[in-house]
Short mmCIF file of C-alpha atoms in Angstrom, two decimals:
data_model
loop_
_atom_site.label_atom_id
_atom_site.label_comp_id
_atom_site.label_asym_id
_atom_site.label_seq_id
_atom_site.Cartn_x
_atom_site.Cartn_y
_atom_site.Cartn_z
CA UNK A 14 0.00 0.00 0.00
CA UNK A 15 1.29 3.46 -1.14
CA UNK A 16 1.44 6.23 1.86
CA UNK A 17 1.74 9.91 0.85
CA UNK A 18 1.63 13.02 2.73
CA UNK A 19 1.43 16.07 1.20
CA UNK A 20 2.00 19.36 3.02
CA UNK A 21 1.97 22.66 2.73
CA UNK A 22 5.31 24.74 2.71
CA UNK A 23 9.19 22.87 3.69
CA UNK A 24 10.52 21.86 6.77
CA UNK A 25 12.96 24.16 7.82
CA UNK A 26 14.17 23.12 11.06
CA UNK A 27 16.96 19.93 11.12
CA UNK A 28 15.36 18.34 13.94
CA UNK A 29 11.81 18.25 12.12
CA UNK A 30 13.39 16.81 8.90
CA UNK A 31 15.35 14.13 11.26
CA UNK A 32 12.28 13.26 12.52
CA UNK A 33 10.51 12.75 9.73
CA UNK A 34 13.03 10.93 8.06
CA UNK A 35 13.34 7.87 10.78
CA UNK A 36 9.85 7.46 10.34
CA UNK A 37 9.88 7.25 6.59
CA UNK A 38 12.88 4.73 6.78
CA UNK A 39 10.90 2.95 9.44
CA UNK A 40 7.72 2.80 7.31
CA UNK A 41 10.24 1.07 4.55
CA UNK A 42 9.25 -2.47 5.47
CA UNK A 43 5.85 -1.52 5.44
CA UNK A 44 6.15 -0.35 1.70
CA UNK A 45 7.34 2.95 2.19
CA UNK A 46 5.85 6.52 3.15
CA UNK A 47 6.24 9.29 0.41
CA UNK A 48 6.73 13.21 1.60
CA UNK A 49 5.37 15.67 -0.84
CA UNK A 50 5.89 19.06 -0.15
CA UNK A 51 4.13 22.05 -2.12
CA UNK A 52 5.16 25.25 -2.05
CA UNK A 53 3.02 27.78 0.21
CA UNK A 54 1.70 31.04 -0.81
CA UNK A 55 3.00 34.74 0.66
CA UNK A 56 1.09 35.18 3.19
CA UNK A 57 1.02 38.61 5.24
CA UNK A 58 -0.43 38.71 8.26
CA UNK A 59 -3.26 41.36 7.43
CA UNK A 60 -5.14 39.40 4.79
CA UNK A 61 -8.53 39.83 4.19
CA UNK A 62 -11.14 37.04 4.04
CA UNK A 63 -10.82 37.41 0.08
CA UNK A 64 -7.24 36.99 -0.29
CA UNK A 65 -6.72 34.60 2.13
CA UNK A 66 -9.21 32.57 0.38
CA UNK A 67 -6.92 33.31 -2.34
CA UNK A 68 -3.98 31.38 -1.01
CA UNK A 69 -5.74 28.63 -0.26
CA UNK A 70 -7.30 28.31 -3.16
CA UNK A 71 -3.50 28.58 -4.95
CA UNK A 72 -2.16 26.01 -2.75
CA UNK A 73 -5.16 23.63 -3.10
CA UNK A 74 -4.19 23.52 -7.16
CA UNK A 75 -0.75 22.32 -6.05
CA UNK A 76 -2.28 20.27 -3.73
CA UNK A 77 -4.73 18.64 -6.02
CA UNK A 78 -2.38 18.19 -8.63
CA UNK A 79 0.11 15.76 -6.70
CA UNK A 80 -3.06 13.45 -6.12
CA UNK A 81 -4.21 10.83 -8.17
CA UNK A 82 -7.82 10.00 -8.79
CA UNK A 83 -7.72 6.72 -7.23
CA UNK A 84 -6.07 8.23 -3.98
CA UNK A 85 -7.91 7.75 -0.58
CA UNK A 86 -7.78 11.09 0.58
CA UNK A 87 -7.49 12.16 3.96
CA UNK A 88 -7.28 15.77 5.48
CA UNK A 89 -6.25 16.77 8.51
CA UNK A 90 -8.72 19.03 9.82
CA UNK A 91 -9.44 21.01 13.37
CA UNK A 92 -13.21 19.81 12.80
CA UNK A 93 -12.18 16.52 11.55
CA UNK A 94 -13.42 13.14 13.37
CA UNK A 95 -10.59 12.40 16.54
CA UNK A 96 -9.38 9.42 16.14
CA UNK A 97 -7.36 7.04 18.43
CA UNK A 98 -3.72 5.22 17.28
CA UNK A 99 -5.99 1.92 17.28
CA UNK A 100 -9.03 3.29 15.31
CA UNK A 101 -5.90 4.71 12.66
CA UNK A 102 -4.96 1.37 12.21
CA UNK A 103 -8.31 -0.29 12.15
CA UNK A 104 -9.08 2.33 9.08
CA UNK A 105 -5.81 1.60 6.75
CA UNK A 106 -6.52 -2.24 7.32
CA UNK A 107 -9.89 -2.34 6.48
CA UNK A 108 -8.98 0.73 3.39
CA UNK A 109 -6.39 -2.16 2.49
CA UNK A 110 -8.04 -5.33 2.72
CA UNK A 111 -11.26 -3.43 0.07
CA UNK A 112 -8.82 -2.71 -2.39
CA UNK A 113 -7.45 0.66 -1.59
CA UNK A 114 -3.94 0.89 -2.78
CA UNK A 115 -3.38 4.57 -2.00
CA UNK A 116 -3.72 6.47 1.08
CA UNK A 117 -2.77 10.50 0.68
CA UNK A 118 -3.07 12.34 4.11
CA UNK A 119 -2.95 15.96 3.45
CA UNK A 120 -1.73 18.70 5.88
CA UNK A 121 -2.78 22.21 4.72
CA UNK A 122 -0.77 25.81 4.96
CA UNK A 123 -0.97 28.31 7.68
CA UNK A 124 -4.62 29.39 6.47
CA UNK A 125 -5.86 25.57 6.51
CA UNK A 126 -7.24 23.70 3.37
CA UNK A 127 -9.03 25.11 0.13
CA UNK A 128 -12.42 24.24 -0.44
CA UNK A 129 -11.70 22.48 -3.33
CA UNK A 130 -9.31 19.90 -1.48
CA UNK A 131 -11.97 19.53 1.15
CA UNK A 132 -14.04 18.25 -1.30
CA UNK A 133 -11.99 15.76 -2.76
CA UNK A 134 -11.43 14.46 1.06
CA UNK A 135 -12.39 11.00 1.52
CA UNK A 136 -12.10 11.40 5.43
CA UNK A 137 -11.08 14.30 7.44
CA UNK A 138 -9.23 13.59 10.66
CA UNK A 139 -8.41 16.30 13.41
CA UNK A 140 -5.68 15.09 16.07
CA UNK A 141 -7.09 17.80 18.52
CA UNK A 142 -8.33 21.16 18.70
CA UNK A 143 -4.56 22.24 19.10
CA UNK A 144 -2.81 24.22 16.65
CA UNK A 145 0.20 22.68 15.66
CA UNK A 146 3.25 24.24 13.55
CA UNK A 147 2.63 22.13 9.76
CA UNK A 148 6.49 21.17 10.27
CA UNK A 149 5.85 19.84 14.07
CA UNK A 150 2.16 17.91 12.44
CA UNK A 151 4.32 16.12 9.85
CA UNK A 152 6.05 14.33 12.62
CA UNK A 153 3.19 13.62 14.80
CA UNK A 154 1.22 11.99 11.46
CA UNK A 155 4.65 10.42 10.23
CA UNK A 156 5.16 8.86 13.42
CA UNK A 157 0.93 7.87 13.82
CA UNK A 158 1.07 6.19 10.48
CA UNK A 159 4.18 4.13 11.66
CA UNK A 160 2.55 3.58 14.54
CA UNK A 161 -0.41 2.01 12.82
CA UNK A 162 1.55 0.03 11.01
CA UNK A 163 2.73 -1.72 13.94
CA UNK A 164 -0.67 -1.92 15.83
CA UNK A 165 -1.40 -3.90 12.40
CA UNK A 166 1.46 -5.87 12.20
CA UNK A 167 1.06 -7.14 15.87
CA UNK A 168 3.99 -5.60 17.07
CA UNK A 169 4.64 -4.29 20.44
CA UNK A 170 5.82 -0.57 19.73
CA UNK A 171 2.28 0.53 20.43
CA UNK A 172 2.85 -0.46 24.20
#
């Protein structure tokens, strides 16, 4: 099974991008985990509702255009449905075992997710009404992917 995420700007900071890597070399004997980055849109603080609508509507194209129409798509949204590490894994083994070969989890810019990407979402998952840096949420979804993964493989990690 094919695991993408796609987010929104790059990953400045060198202990981000470590982190991120050990979980995609991790999620190697699992068939790998693909990082996509897209660039963001300027973005000044003082936007109104009609530009910043703008940007996300600029960054959804990119977004859009790095998924394929067979994808499973799944955004990470405030609003989303919470789920748990075992309901994660329950959701790519049964997306796995009816023939999905393609799970895309999508992390949005600093102004969240264009309409037209939220439409194309298949599921929309929040991990909390926290706001998270998109560099710091990368991690946290690398590592919950890997961690399903293991939940599904029967391994202890999850303990």
């Amino acid at each position: 099974m094919g695991i993408k995420i796609i987010g929104v700007g790059k990953i400045k900071e060198k202990y981000f991008t470590a982190a991120v890597g050990e979980y995609t070399k991790r999620m190697q004997r699992f068939g790998g985990l693909n990082i996509v980055e897209v660039k963001d849109e300027p973005a000044p603080d003082n936007m109104s509702e009609t530009e910043i609508t703008h940007v996300k509507d600029k960054e959804a194209d990119k977004i859009l255009s790095k998924i394929k129409e067979d994808d499973f798509v799944v955004t990470l949204e405030i609003l989303g449905e919470e789920y748990s590490s075992e309901k994660l894994a329950a959701k790519i083994k049964e997306l796995q075992t009816y023939g999905k070969s393609s799970i895309v989890f999508v992390i949005g810019g600093s102004n969240g997710l264009g309409d037209a990407v939220l439409n194309r979402s298949n599921l929309a998952v929040s991990f909390g009404r926290f706001t998270l840096p998109h560099q710091l949420m990368r991690v946290v979804l690398s590592e919950q992917i890997y961690r399903a993964f293991m939940i599904n493989s029967g391994s202890t990690y999850h303990k």
